C-alpha cells in the first residue's frame, strides 16, 4: 500500500497503470493491534481502506495463487471467480511488486491447530478481546471450580513484540474489567508468558528485556523463559518443564514465516523462503521484479558485518516501500536507482497503559517516557492524516472517560440470532 501510495504521487498522468491485488480491502497497521484488542483504539481505526487512499490505482480484492515471472503473468482468484465457480484469471504485468508479508509460523504441537489463537490480523485482535471478556463472564457465572480456573488462565506463547504487547494490554484490560464482577478479582486470573529462549523483546536490548520481565512479574504475570509449549490437547497447556495449566485461552505468537505464495513463483528465494533481493530492492536475477517487507531478504549495507540482512519489521518495511516506488519510477524513466540504506535506530514496546520500554539512538527509556514514545512514534507512522486524527481523538477521549469493557462476541456469528428466529437455530428444539 505504501508503494502504491507513493507511485500515484510520483507518476505523471497516463505514464503507468498501478494495479493493487490484496485479499482484504484494507491495510492493517499491525503495531496498533494490541491497543485495538484492549479497547484503547477502535479496530476500524487501525486499518486503512485501500480504495479511499489509492484513488488513482485499480484495486482488485483477491488472492494471487501463482506467479510466472518469465511470462509476466499472475494467476489471481477474485471474489467474482469464487462466486462464479470459474477458474482464477491471469493478469499480465510489466513490473511486479511482491510484498505479501508473512504468516504465523506454527509448530506441530498437539492440539495447537484446534485451540490456538493467532494475533496477526484485526479480526484476530477483535476476537481475542471478545474471548477474554467472555472468559470473565464464564468464570463469574459457573460453580464448577475447574471450569472457572481454566477460564481465568491465559497462556501466551512467544516473547516478541506481538506476544508481550498483546499480553500486557489484555492483562491491563482484564484487570480493569474485573472490578465490575462481584466474584472475580484480578488476583484470580493467571497470565502466563512462555518463551523458548532466555529473554523477551530482544530488539530493545538485554537490559530493557530484563526490565520488561521484572515489570511483568511485578504484575503477577508468570514469565517462563527457556520453556516450550509441548501440548495443548484437551485444553491443557503442557510446558517443557512439566507444568500443566488447564486453559481456555492459548495465544500463539511464536514467530512468522514468509507467505506461502512465494513458493508458487519462479523467483529466487533464500534458505528461509524469502525473496533474494539486491540493495536496490530488485529481486536478484529477475528483471522488473521488486520486493520489500517481511517477504524480502534485503542486504543491510549499513551493518558493520558483511552478509547481514534487514530485520523483518515495520521500521524497514515502510522505508523500503517508499524507496521502492522511487526506484520503479526511475526504472520507467531510464534513470539510476538507489540502494536502500537505513541504520537501525532502535525499538520501542508497550507493556500496557502508561508502561513501556525503549532503546532508541542508544538511549534507554522505561515506564511512562517509553510508553509515550511508543505512542508518538506509531502515531507519526500510521498512514493518512484521517487515521492520525481519529487515533489521537480516541486516545484523548480514553483519558477522559472510563475504558469500554463490553464483549461483542456475536459479531463473529452475525446470523445466529436470525437463524434462531427463523427456526433453524441450535435452540429450535427447546423453543
Short mmCIF file of C-alpha atoms in Angstrom, two decimals:
data_model
loop_
_atom_site.label_atom_id
_atom_site.label_comp_id
_atom_site.label_asym_id
_atom_site.label_seq_id
_atom_site.Cartn_x
_atom_site.Cartn_y
_atom_site.Cartn_z
CA UNK A 1 0.00 0.00 0.00
CA UNK A 2 2.81 2.41 0.83
CA UNK A 3 4.47 1.68 -2.52
CA UNK A 4 1.23 2.22 -4.45
CA UNK A 5 0.51 5.40 -2.48
CA UNK A 6 3.90 6.83 -3.39
CA UNK A 7 3.65 5.67 -7.02
CA UNK A 8 0.38 7.51 -7.60
CA UNK A 9 2.05 10.67 -6.34
CA UNK A 10 5.23 10.31 -8.42
CA UNK A 11 3.83 9.07 -11.73
CA UNK A 12 2.63 11.52 -14.35
CA UNK A 13 -0.94 11.12 -15.59
CA UNK A 14 -1.08 8.31 -18.14
CA UNK A 15 2.52 7.25 -17.52
CA UNK A 16 1.57 3.90 -15.99
CA UNK A 17 -1.33 1.96 -14.55
CA UNK A 18 -0.99 0.71 -10.98
CA UNK A 19 -2.98 -2.40 -10.02
CA UNK A 20 -3.06 -3.48 -6.37
CA UNK A 21 -4.11 -7.07 -5.62
CA UNK A 22 -4.90 -7.76 -1.97
CA UNK A 23 -7.02 -10.34 -0.12
CA UNK A 24 -8.64 -7.63 2.04
CA UNK A 25 -9.84 -4.13 1.04
CA UNK A 26 -7.66 -2.52 3.70
CA UNK A 27 -4.13 -2.35 5.08
CA UNK A 28 -3.73 -3.21 8.77
CA UNK A 29 -1.34 -1.14 10.87
CA UNK A 30 -0.21 -4.08 12.99
CA UNK A 31 1.64 -2.20 15.78
CA UNK A 32 -1.75 -0.93 16.97
CA UNK A 33 -3.37 -4.39 17.17
CA UNK A 34 -2.64 -4.78 20.92
CA UNK A 35 -4.35 -1.47 21.67
CA UNK A 36 -7.28 -2.44 19.45
CA UNK A 37 -7.58 -5.71 21.36
CA UNK A 38 -7.55 -3.83 24.67
CA UNK A 39 -10.15 -1.32 23.50
CA UNK A 40 -7.87 1.73 23.56
CA UNK A 41 -8.42 2.20 19.82
CA UNK A 42 -11.44 1.29 17.72
CA UNK A 43 -10.50 -1.60 15.38
CA UNK A 44 -11.72 0.30 12.32
CA UNK A 45 -9.11 2.99 13.01
CA UNK A 46 -6.13 0.61 12.80
CA UNK A 47 -6.98 -0.26 9.20
CA UNK A 48 -6.63 1.96 6.14
CA UNK A 49 -9.19 1.46 3.34
CA UNK A 50 -7.32 0.86 0.08
CA UNK A 51 -9.93 2.32 -2.25
CA UNK A 52 -10.02 5.59 -0.33
CA UNK A 53 -6.28 6.25 -0.26
CA UNK A 54 -5.40 4.64 -3.61
CA UNK A 55 -7.93 6.55 -5.69
CA UNK A 56 -5.62 6.63 -8.73
CA UNK A 57 -4.95 2.88 -8.59
CA UNK A 58 -7.04 -0.10 -9.61
CA UNK A 59 -7.74 -2.19 -6.51
CA UNK A 60 -8.55 -5.88 -7.02
CA UNK A 61 -9.70 -7.86 -3.98
CA UNK A 62 -8.42 -11.38 -4.40
CA UNK A 63 -5.56 -13.78 -3.78
CA UNK A 64 -2.57 -14.43 -6.00
CA UNK A 65 -2.31 -18.20 -6.45
CA UNK A 66 0.86 -18.30 -8.56
CA UNK A 67 3.25 -16.06 -10.48
CA UNK A 68 5.07 -16.88 -13.73
CA UNK A 69 7.51 -14.02 -14.00
CA UNK A 70 9.06 -15.43 -17.17
CA UNK A 71 5.69 -14.84 -18.85
CA UNK A 72 4.88 -11.75 -16.75
CA UNK A 73 1.58 -13.21 -15.51
CA UNK A 74 -0.03 -13.58 -12.09
CA UNK A 75 -2.88 -16.02 -11.53
CA UNK A 76 -5.47 -14.34 -9.31
CA UNK A 77 -8.59 -15.75 -7.67
CA UNK A 78 -11.05 -12.91 -7.05
CA UNK A 79 -14.32 -12.82 -5.14
CA UNK A 80 -16.09 -12.95 -8.51
CA UNK A 81 -14.30 -16.08 -9.71
CA UNK A 82 -15.17 -17.84 -6.46
CA UNK A 83 -18.83 -16.78 -6.75
CA UNK A 84 -18.99 -17.87 -10.38
CA UNK A 85 -17.14 -21.11 -9.71
CA UNK A 86 -14.77 -20.24 -12.54
CA UNK A 87 -11.02 -20.62 -12.81
CA UNK A 88 -8.66 -17.91 -11.49
CA UNK A 89 -7.78 -15.24 -14.05
CA UNK A 90 -4.34 -14.42 -15.43
CA UNK A 91 -3.26 -10.80 -15.01
CA UNK A 92 -0.45 -9.54 -17.23
CA UNK A 93 2.04 -7.03 -15.86
CA UNK A 94 5.22 -5.17 -16.83
CA UNK A 95 6.62 -4.59 -13.34
CA UNK A 96 5.91 -6.80 -10.32
CA UNK A 97 5.95 -5.62 -6.71
CA UNK A 98 5.69 -8.65 -4.43
CA UNK A 99 5.07 -7.74 -0.79
CA UNK A 100 2.71 -10.32 0.74
CA UNK A 101 4.32 -10.09 4.17
CA UNK A 102 4.40 -13.06 6.49
CA UNK A 103 2.09 -15.54 8.19
CA UNK A 104 2.21 -17.15 11.62
CA UNK A 105 4.84 -19.85 11.96
CA UNK A 106 3.23 -22.79 13.70
CA UNK A 107 4.87 -25.92 15.06
CA UNK A 108 3.48 -29.47 15.23
CA UNK A 109 2.31 -29.03 18.82
CA UNK A 110 -0.55 -31.44 19.64
CA UNK A 111 -3.82 -29.51 19.99
CA UNK A 112 -2.42 -26.19 18.74
CA UNK A 113 -4.41 -26.16 15.49
CA UNK A 114 -7.65 -26.87 17.39
CA UNK A 115 -7.25 -24.49 20.32
CA UNK A 116 -4.65 -21.85 19.39
CA UNK A 117 -5.49 -18.21 18.67
CA UNK A 118 -3.30 -16.12 16.36
CA UNK A 119 -2.56 -12.40 16.61
CA UNK A 120 -1.70 -11.03 13.17
CA UNK A 121 -4.99 -9.61 11.89
CA UNK A 122 -7.55 -7.11 13.15
CA UNK A 123 -10.16 -9.88 13.13
CA UNK A 124 -7.99 -11.94 15.49
CA UNK A 125 -7.49 -8.91 17.75
CA UNK A 126 -11.26 -8.30 17.98
CA UNK A 127 -11.91 -12.00 18.50
CA UNK A 128 -9.32 -12.23 21.27
CA UNK A 129 -10.76 -9.21 23.10
CA UNK A 130 -14.26 -10.72 22.96
CA UNK A 131 -12.89 -14.10 24.02
CA UNK A 132 -11.08 -12.72 27.10
CA UNK A 133 -14.16 -10.83 28.29
CA UNK A 134 -16.33 -13.90 27.70
CA UNK A 135 -13.98 -15.92 29.92
CA UNK A 136 -14.64 -13.46 32.74
CA UNK A 137 -18.38 -13.96 32.19
CA UNK A 138 -17.94 -17.74 32.28
CA UNK A 139 -15.87 -17.58 35.46
CA UNK A 140 -18.39 -15.27 37.08
CA UNK A 141 -21.40 -17.50 36.41
CA UNK A 142 -20.06 -21.05 36.87
CA UNK A 143 -20.00 -23.05 40.08
CA UNK A 144 -17.52 -25.57 38.70
CA UNK A 145 -14.04 -24.68 40.06
CA UNK A 146 -12.27 -26.50 37.20
CA UNK A 147 -14.14 -24.51 34.53
CA UNK A 148 -13.57 -21.28 36.44
CA UNK A 149 -9.84 -21.94 36.77
CA UNK A 150 -9.47 -22.76 33.05
CA UNK A 151 -11.47 -19.67 32.06
CA UNK A 152 -9.23 -17.40 34.15
CA UNK A 153 -5.94 -18.87 32.86
CA UNK A 154 -4.46 -17.11 29.83
CA UNK A 155 -1.37 -18.55 28.13
CA UNK A 156 0.65 -16.58 25.55
CA UNK A 157 3.41 -18.32 23.62
CA UNK A 158 6.15 -16.09 22.17
CA UNK A 159 8.15 -13.30 23.83
CA UNK A 160 8.48 -10.96 20.85
CA UNK A 161 6.59 -7.72 20.24
CA UNK A 162 3.27 -9.36 19.40
CA UNK A 163 3.15 -11.69 22.37
CA UNK A 164 4.40 -9.30 25.04
CA UNK A 165 2.35 -6.30 23.92
CA UNK A 166 -0.83 -8.33 23.44
CA UNK A 167 -0.49 -9.96 26.85
CA UNK A 168 0.34 -6.69 28.61
CA UNK A 169 -2.54 -4.75 27.05
CA UNK A 170 -5.12 -7.51 27.60
CA UNK A 171 -3.99 -8.10 31.19
CA UNK A 172 -4.45 -4.37 31.79
CA UNK A 173 -7.94 -4.52 30.28
CA UNK A 174 -8.99 -7.67 32.16
CA UNK A 175 -7.72 -6.32 35.47
CA UNK A 176 -9.77 -3.16 34.90
CA UNK A 177 -12.84 -5.14 33.83
CA UNK A 178 -12.70 -7.40 36.91
CA UNK A 179 -13.84 -4.52 39.12
CA UNK A 180 -17.29 -4.85 37.55
CA UNK A 181 -17.64 -8.52 38.54
CA UNK A 182 -18.78 -9.23 42.08
CA UNK A 183 -16.96 -12.59 42.28
CA UNK A 184 -13.92 -12.17 40.01
CA UNK A 185 -10.80 -10.28 41.03
CA UNK A 186 -7.51 -9.66 39.29
CA UNK A 187 -5.84 -12.00 41.80
CA UNK A 188 -7.98 -14.87 40.48
CA UNK A 189 -6.50 -14.61 36.99
CA UNK A 190 -3.36 -16.39 35.80
CA UNK A 191 -1.41 -14.80 32.96
CA UNK A 192 1.46 -16.91 31.62
CA UNK A 193 4.07 -15.92 29.03
CA UNK A 194 6.04 -18.81 27.52
CA UNK A 195 9.31 -18.04 25.70
CA UNK A 196 11.66 -20.68 24.28
CA UNK A 197 14.78 -18.50 24.64
CA UNK A 198 16.33 -16.90 27.70
CA UNK A 199 14.98 -13.36 27.10
CA UNK A 200 11.98 -11.43 25.77
CA UNK A 201 11.89 -8.42 23.46
CA UNK A 202 15.42 -8.96 22.09
CA UNK A 203 15.04 -5.88 19.86
CA UNK A 204 15.17 -3.48 22.84
CA UNK A 205 18.39 -4.96 24.20
CA UNK A 206 19.22 -7.24 27.10
CA UNK A 207 18.92 -4.62 29.85
CA UNK A 208 15.48 -3.41 28.76
CA UNK A 209 14.38 -7.00 28.15
CA UNK A 210 15.34 -7.86 31.71
CA UNK A 211 13.43 -4.82 32.96
CA UNK A 212 10.37 -5.92 30.96
CA UNK A 213 10.48 -9.36 32.63
CA UNK A 214 10.75 -7.71 36.05
CA UNK A 215 7.87 -5.35 35.24
CA UNK A 216 5.60 -8.17 34.07
CA UNK A 217 6.41 -10.38 37.03
CA UNK A 218 5.68 -7.44 39.31
CA UNK A 219 2.12 -7.57 37.93
CA UNK A 220 1.88 -11.27 38.88
CA UNK A 221 2.37 -12.37 35.28
CA UNK A 222 4.15 -15.72 35.18
CA UNK A 223 7.03 -15.34 32.69
CA UNK A 224 8.55 -18.72 31.74
CA UNK A 225 11.89 -18.34 29.94
CA UNK A 226 13.75 -21.23 28.26
CA UNK A 227 10.41 -23.01 28.14
CA UNK A 228 8.46 -24.58 25.27
CA UNK A 229 4.83 -25.48 24.80
CA UNK A 230 4.73 -29.28 24.47
CA UNK A 231 1.00 -29.82 24.06
CA UNK A 232 -2.37 -28.13 24.37
CA UNK A 233 -4.60 -31.17 23.86
CA UNK A 234 -7.92 -31.20 25.72
CA UNK A 235 -7.37 -27.52 26.54
CA UNK A 236 -4.46 -28.29 28.87
CA UNK A 237 -1.22 -26.39 28.19
CA UNK A 238 1.71 -28.68 28.97
CA UNK A 239 5.09 -26.91 29.21
CA UNK A 240 8.56 -28.37 28.77
CA UNK A 241 9.26 -28.07 32.48
CA UNK A 242 6.36 -30.37 33.25
CA UNK A 243 3.88 -27.69 34.35
CA UNK A 244 0.26 -28.22 33.29
CA UNK A 245 -2.30 -25.42 33.02
CA UNK A 246 -5.93 -26.11 32.11
CA UNK A 247 -6.82 -23.10 29.94
CA UNK A 248 -9.42 -21.91 27.51
CA UNK A 249 -7.07 -19.27 26.05
CA UNK A 250 -3.87 -20.14 24.18
CA UNK A 251 -2.46 -17.27 22.10
CA UNK A 252 0.30 -18.25 19.65
CA UNK A 253 2.73 -15.52 18.63
CA UNK A 254 5.90 -17.61 18.31
CA UNK A 255 7.35 -16.18 15.14
CA UNK A 256 6.42 -15.74 11.50
CA UNK A 257 7.38 -17.26 8.15
CA UNK A 258 7.24 -15.92 4.57
CA UNK A 259 3.86 -16.01 2.86
CA UNK A 260 3.18 -19.37 1.12
CA UNK A 261 2.56 -17.62 -2.24
CA UNK A 262 6.33 -17.18 -2.61
CA UNK A 263 6.66 -20.93 -3.14
CA UNK A 264 4.29 -20.64 -6.13
CA UNK A 265 6.58 -18.35 -8.11
CA UNK A 266 9.62 -18.83 -10.32
CA UNK A 267 11.55 -16.19 -8.39
CA UNK A 268 14.75 -16.94 -6.42
CA UNK A 269 14.43 -17.48 -2.67
CA UNK A 270 16.89 -17.94 0.16
CA UNK A 271 17.12 -20.84 2.60
CA UNK A 272 14.40 -19.31 4.78
CA UNK A 273 11.99 -18.94 1.88
CA UNK A 274 12.31 -15.17 1.45
CA UNK A 275 12.91 -13.49 -1.90
CA UNK A 276 16.56 -12.79 -2.66
CA UNK A 277 16.85 -9.05 -3.22
CA UNK A 278 19.53 -6.52 -4.08
CA UNK A 279 20.09 -3.38 -2.04
CA UNK A 280 18.01 -1.52 -4.66
CA UNK A 281 15.04 -3.77 -3.74
CA UNK A 282 15.11 -5.64 -7.07
CA UNK A 283 14.59 -9.39 -6.86
CA UNK A 284 18.02 -10.80 -7.66
CA UNK A 285 18.27 -12.02 -11.25
CA UNK A 286 14.66 -11.11 -12.14
CA UNK A 287 14.20 -8.06 -14.34
CA UNK A 288 11.40 -5.67 -13.38
CA UNK A 289 10.57 -7.62 -10.23
CA UNK A 290 10.71 -5.88 -6.85
CA UNK A 291 10.06 -6.80 -3.23
CA UNK A 292 10.01 -5.27 0.25
CA UNK A 293 8.94 -6.05 3.78
CA UNK A 294 8.86 -9.40 5.57
CA UNK A 295 8.95 -11.40 2.33
CA UNK A 296 12.18 -9.77 1.11
CA UNK A 297 15.74 -10.63 2.11
CA UNK A 298 17.34 -7.20 1.64
CA UNK A 299 21.06 -6.72 2.39
CA UNK A 300 21.74 -4.26 5.19
CA UNK A 301 24.54 -2.17 3.70
CA UNK A 302 24.77 -0.05 6.87
CA UNK A 303 25.74 -3.06 9.03
CA UNK A 304 29.32 -3.46 10.18
CA UNK A 305 29.45 -7.19 9.47
CA UNK A 306 29.07 -8.35 5.84
CA UNK A 307 26.14 -10.52 4.77
CA UNK A 308 23.68 -9.14 7.32
CA UNK A 309 20.09 -8.56 6.17
CA UNK A 310 17.49 -6.00 7.20
CA UNK A 311 15.25 -7.17 10.04
CA UNK A 312 11.68 -8.07 9.03
CA UNK A 313 9.93 -5.27 10.88
CA UNK A 314 7.80 -2.20 10.14
CA UNK A 315 10.69 0.22 10.58
CA UNK A 316 12.41 -1.19 7.49
CA UNK A 317 9.29 -2.17 5.54
CA UNK A 318 7.78 1.33 5.44
CA UNK A 319 11.03 2.94 4.36
CA UNK A 320 11.73 0.22 1.80
CA UNK A 321 8.30 0.69 0.27
CA UNK A 322 8.83 4.40 -0.33
CA UNK A 323 12.24 3.88 -1.92
CA UNK A 324 10.85 1.01 -3.98
CA UNK A 325 8.29 3.37 -5.53
CA UNK A 326 11.01 5.88 -6.40
CA UNK A 327 13.15 3.13 -7.95
CA UNK A 328 10.27 1.86 -10.09
CA UNK A 329 9.66 5.37 -11.43
CA UNK A 330 13.40 5.76 -12.06
CA UNK A 331 13.41 2.45 -13.93
CA UNK A 332 10.48 3.52 -16.09
CA UNK A 333 12.31 6.75 -16.96
CA UNK A 334 15.71 5.07 -17.53
CA UNK A 335 17.19 6.85 -14.54
CA UNK A 336 19.57 5.32 -11.97
CA UNK A 337 18.05 3.53 -8.98
CA UNK A 338 19.15 3.99 -5.36
CA UNK A 339 20.20 1.42 -2.77
CA UNK A 340 18.19 1.05 0.40
CA UNK A 341 20.19 2.42 3.31
CA UNK A 342 18.79 2.83 6.79
CA UNK A 343 20.68 2.41 10.04
CA UNK A 344 18.53 0.76 12.68
CA UNK A 345 17.56 3.47 15.18
CA UNK A 346 16.18 1.23 17.91
CA UNK A 347 12.88 -0.17 19.15
CA UNK A 348 10.01 0.68 21.47
CA UNK A 349 7.46 -1.63 23.07
CA UNK A 350 4.35 -1.06 25.14
CA UNK A 351 3.77 -3.00 28.37
CA UNK A 352 0.24 -1.76 28.89
CA UNK A 353 -1.24 1.63 29.73
CA UNK A 354 1.49 4.11 30.78
CA UNK A 355 4.17 1.40 30.78
CA UNK A 356 6.81 0.54 28.20
CA UNK A 357 10.46 0.02 27.28
CA UNK A 358 12.58 1.65 24.58
CA UNK A 359 16.10 1.58 23.24
CA UNK A 360 16.37 4.40 20.68
CA UNK A 361 19.54 6.08 19.35
CA UNK A 362 21.50 4.40 22.15
CA UNK A 363 19.25 5.80 24.88
CA UNK A 364 17.28 3.50 27.16
CA UNK A 365 13.88 4.52 28.44
CA UNK A 366 11.33 2.73 30.59
CA UNK A 367 7.97 3.34 32.16
CA UNK A 368 5.88 6.34 31.11
CA UNK A 369 8.50 8.03 28.83
CA UNK A 370 8.93 4.82 26.82
CA UNK A 371 5.16 4.34 26.59
CA UNK A 372 4.72 7.93 25.40
CA UNK A 373 7.47 7.47 22.80
CA UNK A 374 5.78 4.26 21.60
CA UNK A 375 2.52 6.10 21.01
CA UNK A 376 4.13 9.16 19.45
CA UNK A 377 6.24 7.11 17.06
CA UNK A 378 3.42 4.92 15.80
CA UNK A 379 1.04 7.86 15.54
CA UNK A 380 3.57 9.52 13.23
CA UNK A 381 3.86 6.33 11.13
CA UNK A 382 0.25 5.31 10.63
CA UNK A 383 -0.70 6.47 7.11
CA UNK A 384 -3.08 9.33 6.25
CA UNK A 385 -3.99 12.37 8.31
CA UNK A 386 -7.50 10.93 8.70
CA UNK A 387 -6.25 7.94 10.69
CA UNK A 388 -3.81 10.03 12.72
CA UNK A 389 -6.61 12.37 13.79
CA UNK A 390 -9.01 9.56 14.66
CA UNK A 391 -6.45 7.65 16.74
CA UNK A 392 -5.38 10.81 18.57
CA UNK A 393 -9.02 11.69 19.29
CA UNK A 394 -9.66 8.22 20.73
CA UNK A 395 -6.60 8.42 22.95
CA UNK A 396 -7.76 11.81 24.21
CA UNK A 397 -11.28 10.57 24.94
CA UNK A 398 -9.98 7.43 26.66
CA UNK A 399 -8.10 9.69 29.06
CA UNK A 400 -11.33 11.48 29.96
CA UNK A 401 -13.75 8.57 30.18
CA UNK A 402 -13.71 5.02 31.53
CA UNK A 403 -12.47 2.13 29.43
CA UNK A 404 -15.05 0.16 27.40
CA UNK A 405 -15.31 -3.44 28.57
CA UNK A 406 -18.22 -4.76 26.50
CA UNK A 407 -17.83 -8.04 24.61
CA UNK A 408 -19.33 -8.22 21.12
CA UNK A 409 -18.73 -11.91 20.53
CA UNK A 410 -21.89 -12.13 18.44
CA UNK A 411 -20.04 -10.21 15.72
CA UNK A 412 -18.29 -13.47 14.86
CA UNK A 413 -21.66 -15.16 14.20
CA UNK A 414 -23.91 -12.34 12.93
CA UNK A 415 -26.65 -14.63 11.56
CA UNK A 416 -27.09 -16.66 14.74
CA UNK A 417 -29.95 -14.54 16.10
CA UNK A 418 -31.83 -14.52 12.78
CA UNK A 419 -31.39 -18.27 12.37
CA UNK A 420 -32.84 -18.73 15.83
CA UNK A 421 -35.80 -16.51 14.99
CA UNK A 422 -36.34 -18.35 11.71
CA UNK A 423 -36.47 -21.69 13.48
CA UNK A 424 -33.17 -23.02 12.21
CA UNK A 425 -31.04 -22.13 15.22
CA UNK A 426 -29.49 -24.53 17.66
CA UNK A 427 -32.22 -23.82 20.26
CA UNK A 428 -35.06 -24.70 17.93
CA UNK A 429 -35.90 -27.96 19.71
CA UNK A 430 -36.45 -26.23 23.04
CA UNK A 431 -38.32 -23.18 21.71
#
